[in-house]
PDB file of C-alpha atoms in Angstrom:
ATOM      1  CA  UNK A   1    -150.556 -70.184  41.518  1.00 87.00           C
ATOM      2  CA  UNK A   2    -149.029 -67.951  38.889  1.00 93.00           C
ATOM      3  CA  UNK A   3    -147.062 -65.054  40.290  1.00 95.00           C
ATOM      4  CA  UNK A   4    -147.792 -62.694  37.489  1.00 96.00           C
ATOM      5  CA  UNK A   5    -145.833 -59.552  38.486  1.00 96.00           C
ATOM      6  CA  UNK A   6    -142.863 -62.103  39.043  1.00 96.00           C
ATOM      7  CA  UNK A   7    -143.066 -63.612  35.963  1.00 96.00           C
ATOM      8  CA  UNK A   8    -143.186 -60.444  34.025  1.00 96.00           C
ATOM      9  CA  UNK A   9    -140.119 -59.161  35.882  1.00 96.00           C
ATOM     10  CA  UNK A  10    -138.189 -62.544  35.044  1.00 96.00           C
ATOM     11  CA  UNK A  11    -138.924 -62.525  31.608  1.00 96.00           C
ATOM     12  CA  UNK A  12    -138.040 -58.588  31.073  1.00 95.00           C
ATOM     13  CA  UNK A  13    -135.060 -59.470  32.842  1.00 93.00           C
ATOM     14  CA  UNK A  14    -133.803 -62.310  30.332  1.00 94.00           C
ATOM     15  CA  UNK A  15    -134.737 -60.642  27.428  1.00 93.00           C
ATOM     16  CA  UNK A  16    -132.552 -57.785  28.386  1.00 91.00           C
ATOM     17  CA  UNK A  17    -129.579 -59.672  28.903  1.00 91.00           C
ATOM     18  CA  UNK A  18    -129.380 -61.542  25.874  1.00 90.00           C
ATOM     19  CA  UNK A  19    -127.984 -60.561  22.771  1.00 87.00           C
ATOM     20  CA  UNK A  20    -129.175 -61.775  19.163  1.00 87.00           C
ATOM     21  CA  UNK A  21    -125.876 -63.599  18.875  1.00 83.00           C
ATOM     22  CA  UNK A  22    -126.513 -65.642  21.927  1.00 84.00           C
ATOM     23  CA  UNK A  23    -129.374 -67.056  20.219  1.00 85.00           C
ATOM     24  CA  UNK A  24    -128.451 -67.348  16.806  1.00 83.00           C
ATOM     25  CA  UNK A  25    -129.232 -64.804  15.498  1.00 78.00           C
ATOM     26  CA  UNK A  26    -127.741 -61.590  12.676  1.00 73.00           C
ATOM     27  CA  UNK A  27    -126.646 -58.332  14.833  1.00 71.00           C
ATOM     28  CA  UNK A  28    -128.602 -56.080  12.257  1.00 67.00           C
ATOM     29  CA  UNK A  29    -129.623 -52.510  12.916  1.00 64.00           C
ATOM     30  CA  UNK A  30    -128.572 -50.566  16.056  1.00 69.00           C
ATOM     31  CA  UNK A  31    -131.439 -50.985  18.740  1.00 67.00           C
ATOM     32  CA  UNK A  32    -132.646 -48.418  21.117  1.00 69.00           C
ATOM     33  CA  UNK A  33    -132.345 -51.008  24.130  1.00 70.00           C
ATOM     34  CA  UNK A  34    -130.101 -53.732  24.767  1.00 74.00           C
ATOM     35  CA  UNK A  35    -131.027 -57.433  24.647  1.00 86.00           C
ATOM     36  CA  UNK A  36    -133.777 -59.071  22.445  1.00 90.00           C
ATOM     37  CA  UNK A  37    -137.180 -57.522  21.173  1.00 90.00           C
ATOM     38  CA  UNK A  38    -140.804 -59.263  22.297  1.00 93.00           C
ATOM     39  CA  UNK A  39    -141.010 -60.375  18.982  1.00 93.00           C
ATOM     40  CA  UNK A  40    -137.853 -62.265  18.500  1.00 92.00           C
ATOM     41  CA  UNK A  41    -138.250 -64.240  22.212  1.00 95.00           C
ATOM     42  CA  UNK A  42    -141.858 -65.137  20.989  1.00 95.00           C
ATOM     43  CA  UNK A  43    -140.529 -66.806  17.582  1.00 94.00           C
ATOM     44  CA  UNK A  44    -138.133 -68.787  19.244  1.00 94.00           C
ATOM     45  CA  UNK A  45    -140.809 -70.118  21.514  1.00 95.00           C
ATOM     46  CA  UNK A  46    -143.220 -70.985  18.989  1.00 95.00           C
ATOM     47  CA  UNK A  47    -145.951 -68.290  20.469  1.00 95.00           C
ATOM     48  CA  UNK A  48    -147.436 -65.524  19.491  1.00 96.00           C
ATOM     49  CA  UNK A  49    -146.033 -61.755  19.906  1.00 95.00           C
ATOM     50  CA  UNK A  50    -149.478 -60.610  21.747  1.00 96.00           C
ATOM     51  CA  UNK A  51    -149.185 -63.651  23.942  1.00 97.00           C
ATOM     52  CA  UNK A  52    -145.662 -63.135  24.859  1.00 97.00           C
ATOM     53  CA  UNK A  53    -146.049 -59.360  25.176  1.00 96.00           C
ATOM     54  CA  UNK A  54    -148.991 -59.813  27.163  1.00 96.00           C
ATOM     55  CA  UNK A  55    -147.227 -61.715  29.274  1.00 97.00           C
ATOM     56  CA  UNK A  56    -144.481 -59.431  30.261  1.00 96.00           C
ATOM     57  CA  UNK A  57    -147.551 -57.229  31.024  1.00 95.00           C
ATOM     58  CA  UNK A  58    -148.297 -59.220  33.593  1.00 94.00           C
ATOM     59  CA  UNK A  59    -151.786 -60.263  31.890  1.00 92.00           C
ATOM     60  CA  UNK A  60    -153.358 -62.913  29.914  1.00 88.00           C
ATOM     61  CA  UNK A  61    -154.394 -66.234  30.311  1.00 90.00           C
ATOM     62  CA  UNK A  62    -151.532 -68.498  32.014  1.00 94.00           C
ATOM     63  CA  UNK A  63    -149.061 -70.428  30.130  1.00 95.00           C
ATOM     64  CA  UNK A  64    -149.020 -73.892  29.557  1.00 93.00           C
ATOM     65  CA  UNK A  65    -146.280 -76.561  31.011  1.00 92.00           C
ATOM     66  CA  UNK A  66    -144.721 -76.693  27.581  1.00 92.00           C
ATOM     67  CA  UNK A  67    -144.748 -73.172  26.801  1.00 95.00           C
ATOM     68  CA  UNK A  68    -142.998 -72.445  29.738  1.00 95.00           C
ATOM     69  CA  UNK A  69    -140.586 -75.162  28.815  1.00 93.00           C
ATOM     70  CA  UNK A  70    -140.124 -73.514  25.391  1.00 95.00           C
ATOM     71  CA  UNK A  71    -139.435 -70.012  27.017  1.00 96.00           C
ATOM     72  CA  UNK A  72    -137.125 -70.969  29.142  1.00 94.00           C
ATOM     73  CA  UNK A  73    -135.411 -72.687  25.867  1.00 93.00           C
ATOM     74  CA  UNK A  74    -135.953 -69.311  24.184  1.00 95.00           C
ATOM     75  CA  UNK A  75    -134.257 -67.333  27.100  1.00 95.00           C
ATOM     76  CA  UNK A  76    -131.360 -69.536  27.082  1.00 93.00           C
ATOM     77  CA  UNK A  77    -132.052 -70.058  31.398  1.00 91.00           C
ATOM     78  CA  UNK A  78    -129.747 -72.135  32.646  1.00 83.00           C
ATOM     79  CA  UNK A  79    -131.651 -75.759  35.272  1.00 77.00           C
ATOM     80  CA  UNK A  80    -131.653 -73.214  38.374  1.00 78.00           C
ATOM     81  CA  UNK A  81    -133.388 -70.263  36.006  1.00 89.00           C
ATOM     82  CA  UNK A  82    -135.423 -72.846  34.507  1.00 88.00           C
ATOM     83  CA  UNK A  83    -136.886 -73.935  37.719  1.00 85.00           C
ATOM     84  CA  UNK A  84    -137.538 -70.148  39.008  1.00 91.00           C
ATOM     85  CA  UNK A  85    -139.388 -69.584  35.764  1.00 94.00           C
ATOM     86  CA  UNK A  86    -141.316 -72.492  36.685  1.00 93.00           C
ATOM     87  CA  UNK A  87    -142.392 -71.918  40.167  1.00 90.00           C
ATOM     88  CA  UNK A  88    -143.559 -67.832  39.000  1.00 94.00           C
ATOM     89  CA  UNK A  89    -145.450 -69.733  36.394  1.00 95.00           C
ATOM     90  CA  UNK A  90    -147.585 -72.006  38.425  1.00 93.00           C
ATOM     91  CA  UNK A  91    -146.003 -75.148  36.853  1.00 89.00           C
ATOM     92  CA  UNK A  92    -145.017 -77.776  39.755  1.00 80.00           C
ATOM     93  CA  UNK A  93    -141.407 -78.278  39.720  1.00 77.00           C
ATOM     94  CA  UNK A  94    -140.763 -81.710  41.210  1.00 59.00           C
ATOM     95  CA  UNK A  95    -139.626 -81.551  44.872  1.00 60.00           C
ATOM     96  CA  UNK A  96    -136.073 -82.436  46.716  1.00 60.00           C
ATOM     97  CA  UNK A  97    -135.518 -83.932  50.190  1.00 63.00           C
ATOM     98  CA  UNK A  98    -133.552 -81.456  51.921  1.00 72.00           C
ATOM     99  CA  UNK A  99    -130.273 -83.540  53.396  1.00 72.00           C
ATOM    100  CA  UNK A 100    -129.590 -83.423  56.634  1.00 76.00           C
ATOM    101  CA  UNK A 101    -126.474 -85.875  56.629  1.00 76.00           C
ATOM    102  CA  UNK A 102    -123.519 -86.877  54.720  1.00 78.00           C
ATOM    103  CA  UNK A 103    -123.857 -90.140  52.400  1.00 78.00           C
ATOM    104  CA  UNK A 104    -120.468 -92.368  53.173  1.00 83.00           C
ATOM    105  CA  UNK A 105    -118.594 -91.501  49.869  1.00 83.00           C
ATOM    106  CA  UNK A 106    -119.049 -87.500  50.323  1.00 85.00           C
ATOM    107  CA  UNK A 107    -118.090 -88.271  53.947  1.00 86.00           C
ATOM    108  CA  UNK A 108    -114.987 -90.238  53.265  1.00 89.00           C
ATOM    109  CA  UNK A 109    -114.265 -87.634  50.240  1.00 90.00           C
ATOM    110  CA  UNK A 110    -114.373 -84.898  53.002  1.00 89.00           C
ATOM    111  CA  UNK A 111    -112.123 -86.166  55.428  1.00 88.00           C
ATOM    112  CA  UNK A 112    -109.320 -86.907  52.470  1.00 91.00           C
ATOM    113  CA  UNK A 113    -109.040 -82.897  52.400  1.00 93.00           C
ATOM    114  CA  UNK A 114    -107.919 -82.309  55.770  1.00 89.00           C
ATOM    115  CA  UNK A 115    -104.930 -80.216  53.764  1.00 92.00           C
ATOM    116  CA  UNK A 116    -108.008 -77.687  52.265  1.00 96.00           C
ATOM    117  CA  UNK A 117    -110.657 -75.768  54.220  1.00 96.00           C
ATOM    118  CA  UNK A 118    -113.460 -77.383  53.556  1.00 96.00           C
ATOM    119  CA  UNK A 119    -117.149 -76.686  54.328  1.00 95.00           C
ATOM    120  CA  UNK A 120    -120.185 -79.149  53.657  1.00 94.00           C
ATOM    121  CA  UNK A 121    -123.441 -77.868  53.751  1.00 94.00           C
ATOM    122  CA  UNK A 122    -127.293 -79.078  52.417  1.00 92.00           C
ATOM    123  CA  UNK A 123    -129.216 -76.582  50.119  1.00 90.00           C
ATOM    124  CA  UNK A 124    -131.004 -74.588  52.437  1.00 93.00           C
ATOM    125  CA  UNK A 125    -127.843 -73.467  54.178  1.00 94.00           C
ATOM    126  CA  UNK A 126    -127.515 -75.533  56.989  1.00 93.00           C
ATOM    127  CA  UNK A 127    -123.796 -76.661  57.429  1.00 93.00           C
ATOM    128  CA  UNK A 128    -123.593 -80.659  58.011  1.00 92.00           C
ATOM    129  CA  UNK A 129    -119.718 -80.839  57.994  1.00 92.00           C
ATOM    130  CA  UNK A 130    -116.767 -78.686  58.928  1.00 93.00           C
ATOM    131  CA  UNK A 131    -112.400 -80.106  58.946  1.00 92.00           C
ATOM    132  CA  UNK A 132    -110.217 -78.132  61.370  1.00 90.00           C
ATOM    133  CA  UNK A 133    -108.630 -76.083  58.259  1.00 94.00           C
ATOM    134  CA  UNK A 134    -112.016 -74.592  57.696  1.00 94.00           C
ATOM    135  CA  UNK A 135    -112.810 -73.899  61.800  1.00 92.00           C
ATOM    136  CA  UNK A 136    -109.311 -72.165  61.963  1.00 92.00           C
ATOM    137  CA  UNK A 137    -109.653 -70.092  59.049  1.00 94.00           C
ATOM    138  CA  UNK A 138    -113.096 -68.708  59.831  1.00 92.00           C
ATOM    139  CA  UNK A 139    -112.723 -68.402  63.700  1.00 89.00           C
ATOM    140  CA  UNK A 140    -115.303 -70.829  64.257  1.00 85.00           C
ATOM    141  CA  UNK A 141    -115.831 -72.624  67.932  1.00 78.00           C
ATOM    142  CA  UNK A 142    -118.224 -75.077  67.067  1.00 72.00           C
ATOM    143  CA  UNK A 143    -120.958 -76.050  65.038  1.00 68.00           C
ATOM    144  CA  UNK A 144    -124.530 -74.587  66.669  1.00 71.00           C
ATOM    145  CA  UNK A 145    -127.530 -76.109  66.463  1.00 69.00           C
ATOM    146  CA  UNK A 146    -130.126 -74.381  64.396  1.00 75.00           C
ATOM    147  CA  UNK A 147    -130.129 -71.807  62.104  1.00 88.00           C
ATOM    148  CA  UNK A 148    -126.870 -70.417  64.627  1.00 86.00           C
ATOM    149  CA  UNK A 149    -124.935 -72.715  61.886  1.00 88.00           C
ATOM    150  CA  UNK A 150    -127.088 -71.957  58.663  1.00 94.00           C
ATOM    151  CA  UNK A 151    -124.856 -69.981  55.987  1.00 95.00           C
ATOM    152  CA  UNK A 152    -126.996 -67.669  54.406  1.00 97.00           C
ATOM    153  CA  UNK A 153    -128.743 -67.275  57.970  1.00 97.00           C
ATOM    154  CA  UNK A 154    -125.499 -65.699  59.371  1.00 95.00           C
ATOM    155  CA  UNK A 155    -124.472 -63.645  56.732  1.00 97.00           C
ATOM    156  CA  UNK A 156    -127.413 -61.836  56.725  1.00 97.00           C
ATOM    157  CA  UNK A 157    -127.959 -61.625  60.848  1.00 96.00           C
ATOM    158  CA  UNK A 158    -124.733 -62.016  62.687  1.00 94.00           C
ATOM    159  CA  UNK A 159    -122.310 -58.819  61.377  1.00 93.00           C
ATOM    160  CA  UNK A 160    -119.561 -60.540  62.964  1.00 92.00           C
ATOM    161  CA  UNK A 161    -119.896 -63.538  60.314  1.00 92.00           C
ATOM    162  CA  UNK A 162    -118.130 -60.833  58.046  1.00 95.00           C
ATOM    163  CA  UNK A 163    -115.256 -59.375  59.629  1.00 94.00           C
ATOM    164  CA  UNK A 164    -113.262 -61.192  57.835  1.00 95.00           C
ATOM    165  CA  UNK A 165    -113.867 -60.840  54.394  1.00 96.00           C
ATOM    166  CA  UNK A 166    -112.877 -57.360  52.857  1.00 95.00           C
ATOM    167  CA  UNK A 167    -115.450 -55.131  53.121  1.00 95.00           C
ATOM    168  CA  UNK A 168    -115.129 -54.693  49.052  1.00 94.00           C
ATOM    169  CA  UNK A 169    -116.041 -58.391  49.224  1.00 94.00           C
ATOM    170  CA  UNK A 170    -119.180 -57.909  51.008  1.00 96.00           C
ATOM    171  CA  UNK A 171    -121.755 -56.830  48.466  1.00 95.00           C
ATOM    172  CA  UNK A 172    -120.721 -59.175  46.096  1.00 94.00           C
ATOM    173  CA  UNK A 173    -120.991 -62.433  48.266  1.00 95.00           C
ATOM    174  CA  UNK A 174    -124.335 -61.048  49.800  1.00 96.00           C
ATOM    175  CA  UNK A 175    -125.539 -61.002  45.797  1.00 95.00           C
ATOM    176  CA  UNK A 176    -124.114 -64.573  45.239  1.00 94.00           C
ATOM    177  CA  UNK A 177    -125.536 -66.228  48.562  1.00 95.00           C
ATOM    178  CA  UNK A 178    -129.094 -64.871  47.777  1.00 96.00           C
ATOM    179  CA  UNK A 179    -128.780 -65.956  44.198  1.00 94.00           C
ATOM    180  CA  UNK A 180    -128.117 -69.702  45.463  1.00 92.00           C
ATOM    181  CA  UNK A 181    -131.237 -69.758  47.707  1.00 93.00           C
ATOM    182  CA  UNK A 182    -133.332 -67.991  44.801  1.00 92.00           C
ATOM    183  CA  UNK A 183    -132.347 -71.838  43.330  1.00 88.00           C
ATOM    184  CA  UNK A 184    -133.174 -73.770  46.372  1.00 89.00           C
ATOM    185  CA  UNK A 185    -136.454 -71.612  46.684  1.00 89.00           C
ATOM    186  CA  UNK A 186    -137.497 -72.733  42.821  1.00 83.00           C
ATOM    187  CA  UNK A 187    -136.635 -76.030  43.366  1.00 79.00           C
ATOM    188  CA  UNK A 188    -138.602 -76.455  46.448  1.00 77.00           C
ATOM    189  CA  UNK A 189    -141.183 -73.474  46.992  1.00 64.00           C
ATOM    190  CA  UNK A 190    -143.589 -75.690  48.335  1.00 71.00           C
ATOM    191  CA  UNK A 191    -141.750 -76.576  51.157  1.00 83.00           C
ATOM    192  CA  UNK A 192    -142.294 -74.792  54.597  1.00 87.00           C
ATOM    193  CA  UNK A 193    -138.807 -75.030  55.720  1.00 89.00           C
ATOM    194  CA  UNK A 194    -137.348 -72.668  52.394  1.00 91.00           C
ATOM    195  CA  UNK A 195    -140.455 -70.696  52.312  1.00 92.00           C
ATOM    196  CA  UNK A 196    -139.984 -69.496  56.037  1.00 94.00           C
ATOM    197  CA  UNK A 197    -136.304 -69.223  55.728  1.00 95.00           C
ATOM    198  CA  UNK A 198    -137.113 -67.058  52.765  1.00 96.00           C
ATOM    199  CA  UNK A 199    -139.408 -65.286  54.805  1.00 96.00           C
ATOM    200  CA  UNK A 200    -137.280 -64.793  58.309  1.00 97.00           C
ATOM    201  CA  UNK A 201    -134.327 -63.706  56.469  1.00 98.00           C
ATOM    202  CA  UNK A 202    -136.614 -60.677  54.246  1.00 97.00           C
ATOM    203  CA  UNK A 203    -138.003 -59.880  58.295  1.00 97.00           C
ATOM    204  CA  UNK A 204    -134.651 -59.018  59.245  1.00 97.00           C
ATOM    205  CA  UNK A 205    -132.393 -58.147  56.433  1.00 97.00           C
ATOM    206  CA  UNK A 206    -133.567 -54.983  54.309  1.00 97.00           C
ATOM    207  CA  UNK A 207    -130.222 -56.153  52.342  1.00 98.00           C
ATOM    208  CA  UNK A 208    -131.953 -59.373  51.790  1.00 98.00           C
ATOM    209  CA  UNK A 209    -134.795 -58.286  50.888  1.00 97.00           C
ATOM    210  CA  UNK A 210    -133.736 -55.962  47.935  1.00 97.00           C
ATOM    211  CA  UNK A 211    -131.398 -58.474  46.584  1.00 97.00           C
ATOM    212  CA  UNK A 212    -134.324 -60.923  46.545  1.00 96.00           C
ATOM    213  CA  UNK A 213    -136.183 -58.556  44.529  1.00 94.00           C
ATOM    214  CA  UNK A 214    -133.780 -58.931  41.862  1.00 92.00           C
ATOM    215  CA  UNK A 215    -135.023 -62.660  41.043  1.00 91.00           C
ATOM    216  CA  UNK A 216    -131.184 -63.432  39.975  1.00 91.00           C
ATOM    217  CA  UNK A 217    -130.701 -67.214  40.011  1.00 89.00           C
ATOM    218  CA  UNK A 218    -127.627 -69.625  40.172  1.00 85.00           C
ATOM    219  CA  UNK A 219    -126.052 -71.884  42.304  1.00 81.00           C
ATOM    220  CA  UNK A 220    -122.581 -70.714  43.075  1.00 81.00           C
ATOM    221  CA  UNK A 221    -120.025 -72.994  41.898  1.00 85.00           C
ATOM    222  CA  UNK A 222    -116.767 -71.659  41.177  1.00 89.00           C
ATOM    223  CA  UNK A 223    -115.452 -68.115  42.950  1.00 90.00           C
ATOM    224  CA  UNK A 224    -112.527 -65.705  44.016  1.00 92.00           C
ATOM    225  CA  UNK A 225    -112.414 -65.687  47.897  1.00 94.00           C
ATOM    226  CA  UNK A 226    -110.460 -63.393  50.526  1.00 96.00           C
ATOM    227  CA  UNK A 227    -110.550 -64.042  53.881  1.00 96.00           C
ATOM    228  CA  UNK A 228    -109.011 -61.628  56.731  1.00 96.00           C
ATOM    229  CA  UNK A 229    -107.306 -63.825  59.216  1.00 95.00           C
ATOM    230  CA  UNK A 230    -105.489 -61.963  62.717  1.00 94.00           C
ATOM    231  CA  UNK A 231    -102.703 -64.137  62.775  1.00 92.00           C
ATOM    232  CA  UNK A 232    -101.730 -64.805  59.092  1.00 94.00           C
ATOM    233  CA  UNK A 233    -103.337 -62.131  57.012  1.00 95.00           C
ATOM    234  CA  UNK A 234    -104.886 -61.589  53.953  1.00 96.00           C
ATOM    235  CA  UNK A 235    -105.227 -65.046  52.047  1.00 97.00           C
ATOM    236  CA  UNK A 236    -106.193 -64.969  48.414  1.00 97.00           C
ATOM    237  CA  UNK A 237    -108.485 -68.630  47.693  1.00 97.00           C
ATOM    238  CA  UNK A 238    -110.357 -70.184  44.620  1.00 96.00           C
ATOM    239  CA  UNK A 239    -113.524 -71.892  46.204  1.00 96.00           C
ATOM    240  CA  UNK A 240    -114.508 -74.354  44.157  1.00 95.00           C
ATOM    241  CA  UNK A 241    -118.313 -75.776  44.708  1.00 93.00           C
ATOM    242  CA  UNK A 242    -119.112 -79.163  44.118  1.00 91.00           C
ATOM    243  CA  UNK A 243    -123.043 -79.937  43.877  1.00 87.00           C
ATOM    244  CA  UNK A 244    -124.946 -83.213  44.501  1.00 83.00           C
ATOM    245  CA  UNK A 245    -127.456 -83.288  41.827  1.00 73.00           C
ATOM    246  CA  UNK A 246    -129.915 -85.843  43.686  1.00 69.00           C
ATOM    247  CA  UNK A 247    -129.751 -83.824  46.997  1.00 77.00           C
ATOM    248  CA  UNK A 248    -128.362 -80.288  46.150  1.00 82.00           C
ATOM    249  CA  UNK A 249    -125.796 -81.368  48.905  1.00 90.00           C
ATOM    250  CA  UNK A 250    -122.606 -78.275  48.561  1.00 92.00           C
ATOM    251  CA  UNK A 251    -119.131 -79.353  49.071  1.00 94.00           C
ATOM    252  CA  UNK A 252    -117.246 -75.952  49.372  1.00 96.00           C
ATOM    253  CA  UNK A 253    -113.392 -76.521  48.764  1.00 97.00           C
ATOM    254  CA  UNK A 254    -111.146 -73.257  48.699  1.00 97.00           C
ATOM    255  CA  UNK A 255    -107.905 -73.723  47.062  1.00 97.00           C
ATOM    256  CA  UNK A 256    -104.613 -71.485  47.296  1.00 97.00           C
ATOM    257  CA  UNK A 257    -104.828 -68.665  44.338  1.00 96.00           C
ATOM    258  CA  UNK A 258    -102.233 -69.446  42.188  1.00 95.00           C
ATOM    259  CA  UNK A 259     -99.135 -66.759  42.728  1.00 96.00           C
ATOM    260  CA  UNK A 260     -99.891 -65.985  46.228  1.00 97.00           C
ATOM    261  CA  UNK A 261     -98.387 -67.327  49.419  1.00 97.00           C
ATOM    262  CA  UNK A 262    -101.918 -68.704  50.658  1.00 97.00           C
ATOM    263  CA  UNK A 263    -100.590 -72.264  50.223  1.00 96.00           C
ATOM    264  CA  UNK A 264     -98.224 -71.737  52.780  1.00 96.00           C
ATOM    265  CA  UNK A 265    -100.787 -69.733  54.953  1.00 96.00           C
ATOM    266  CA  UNK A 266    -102.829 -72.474  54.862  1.00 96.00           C
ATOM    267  CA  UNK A 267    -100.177 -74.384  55.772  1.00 94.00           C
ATOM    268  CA  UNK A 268     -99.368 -72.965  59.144  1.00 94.00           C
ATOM    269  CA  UNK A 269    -103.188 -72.404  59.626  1.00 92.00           C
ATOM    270  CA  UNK A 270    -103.401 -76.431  59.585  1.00 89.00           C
ATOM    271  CA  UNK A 271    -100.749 -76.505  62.121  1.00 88.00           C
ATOM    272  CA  UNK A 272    -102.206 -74.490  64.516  1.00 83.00           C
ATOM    273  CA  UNK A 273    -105.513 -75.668  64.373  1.00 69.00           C
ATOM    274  CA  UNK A 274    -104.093 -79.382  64.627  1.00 57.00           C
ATOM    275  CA  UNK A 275    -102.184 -78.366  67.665  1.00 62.00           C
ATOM    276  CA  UNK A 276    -105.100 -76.223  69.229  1.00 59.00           C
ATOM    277  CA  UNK A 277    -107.672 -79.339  68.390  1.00 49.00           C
ATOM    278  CA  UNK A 278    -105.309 -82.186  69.548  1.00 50.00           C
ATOM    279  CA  UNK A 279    -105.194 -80.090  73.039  1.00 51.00           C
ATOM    280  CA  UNK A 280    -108.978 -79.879  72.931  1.00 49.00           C
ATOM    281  CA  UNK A 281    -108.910 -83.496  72.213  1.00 46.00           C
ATOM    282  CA  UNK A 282    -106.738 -85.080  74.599  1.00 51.00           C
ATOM    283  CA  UNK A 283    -109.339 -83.685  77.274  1.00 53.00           C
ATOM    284  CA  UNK A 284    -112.245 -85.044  75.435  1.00 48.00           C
ATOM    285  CA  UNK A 285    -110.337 -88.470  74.842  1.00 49.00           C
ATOM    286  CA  UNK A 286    -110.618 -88.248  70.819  1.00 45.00           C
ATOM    287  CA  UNK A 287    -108.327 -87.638  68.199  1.00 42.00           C
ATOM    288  CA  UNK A 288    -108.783 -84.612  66.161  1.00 45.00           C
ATOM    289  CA  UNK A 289    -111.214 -84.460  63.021  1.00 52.00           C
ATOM    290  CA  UNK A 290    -114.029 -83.103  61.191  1.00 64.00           C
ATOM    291  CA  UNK A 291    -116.857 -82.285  62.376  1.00 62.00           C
ATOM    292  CA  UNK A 292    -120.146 -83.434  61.176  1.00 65.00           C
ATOM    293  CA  UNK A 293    -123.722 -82.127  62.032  1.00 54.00           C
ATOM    294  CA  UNK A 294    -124.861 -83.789  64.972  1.00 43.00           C
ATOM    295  CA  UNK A 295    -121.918 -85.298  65.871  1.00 39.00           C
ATOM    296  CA  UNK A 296    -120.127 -82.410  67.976  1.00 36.00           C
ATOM    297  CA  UNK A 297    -123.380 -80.173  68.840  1.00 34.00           C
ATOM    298  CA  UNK A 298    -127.583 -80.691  69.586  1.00 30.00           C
TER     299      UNK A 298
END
């Protein structure tokens, strides 16, 4: 079904943000409002003005697959925009498995970056691998079962998931995590697992909730990370997100910032942890290593 008052919202929303230049065309006369007029949007779709202007209206018969296609050309939206503009109007966007386990070469990729927190986790949030860096960095005991381990679950419901990121931080990651899942829930809004994630997390977060109102949409892919820690401070990261295109699979690597002295915080960080998790291990009887969903918890 279409979602008309969503669809109207989305398109306003482009329009506004573009300038004629990002499309090709003169900057002419000064306009009264930023971004592109009804008109211009519809002639680079190939519709009509009343059409298109109806449709921001939230009115008028429903768009075709194509013209959707050629709005979302017109509108410059990038695959996860192009999806959400599908799904609000009423054109199937072909479904994803959600993954629930590594494949061997993102596994064997993950454990060659014992030296880098790293975090690996499916689209819907659910976290399916962890390395000791990571763990001792974030303060994290173990891998729960459940949504206990689900990333966008926690940020939203568990405060102390964000004592250690600056508080200046805060609003900006909230903005980025909901924009991800806006891409997961276009993707997939069929499915009953996104749909009453979606759902769960609007119950309880009146953050969430406004920030989903927005209808911003991307995945998350490169970023500027600061993370609190009690022993070794403030440590300035890049986190660099690496995307499975098949499974929407996230790798999350975060990198020293260049001209800090996080390499070296990391450094002692990895020490620790491999001291604190070869303890742990010698009374399991295993050596120390990442930890995968399933593997260590459920």
């Amino acid at each position: 079904m279409i979602d008309r008052p969503g669809l109207a919202a989305f398109l306003r929303r482009r329009r506004a943000g573009l300038s004629p230049s990002d499309v090709g065309l003169p900057e002419t006369s000064r306009r009264r409002t930023p971004g592109l007029r009804r008109e211009e949007v519809a002639v680079l779709a190939g519709v009509s003005s009343d059409f298109y202007a109806r449709l921001e209206q939230a009115r008028g018969s429903d768009p075709s697959e194509s013209v959707v296609a050629a709005l979302a050309r017109a509108l410059r939206c990038t695959p996860d925009e192009k999806d959400h503009l599908f799904r609000l109007a009423g054109v199937p966007v072909p479904p994803r498995q959600v993954a629930r386990h590594l494949d061997p070469g993102l596994r064997h990729l993950a454990t060659h970056l014992d030296g880098l927190p790293t975090c690996v986790y499916n689209d819907l949030g659910e976290v399916l691998y962890t390395n000791a860096l990571d763990d001792a960095l974030h303060g994290r005991d173990e891998l729960r079962p459940g949504r206990d381990s689900n990333v966008y679950w926690r940020w939203f419901t568990c405060p102390a998931s964000r004592d250690r990121v600056p508080e200046a931080d805060r609003a900006r990651l909230s903005a980025a995590h909901v924009s991800d899942l806006r891409a997961t829930y276009s993707r997939r809004a069929e499915d009953a697992q996104i749909t009453g994630l979606v759902d769960d997390l609007a119950a309880h977060s009146a953050e969430f909730r406004m920030l989903w109102d927005r209808h911003e949409v991307a995945v998350r892919r490169v970023d500027l990370k600061e993370v609190r820690h009690p022993t070794v401070g403030l440590v300035r990261l890049r986190c660099q997100v690496l995307v499975t295109p098949e499974t929407g699979v996230r790798m999350r690597i975060l990198l020293p910032l260049e001209g800090t002295d996080a390499a070296e915080k990391l450094e002692l960080l990895r020490v620790l942890g491999t001291q604190r998790f070869s303890r742990r291990s010698e009374d399991a009887g295993h050596a120390p290593q990442g930890r995968a969903r399933g593997a260590h918890h459920r």
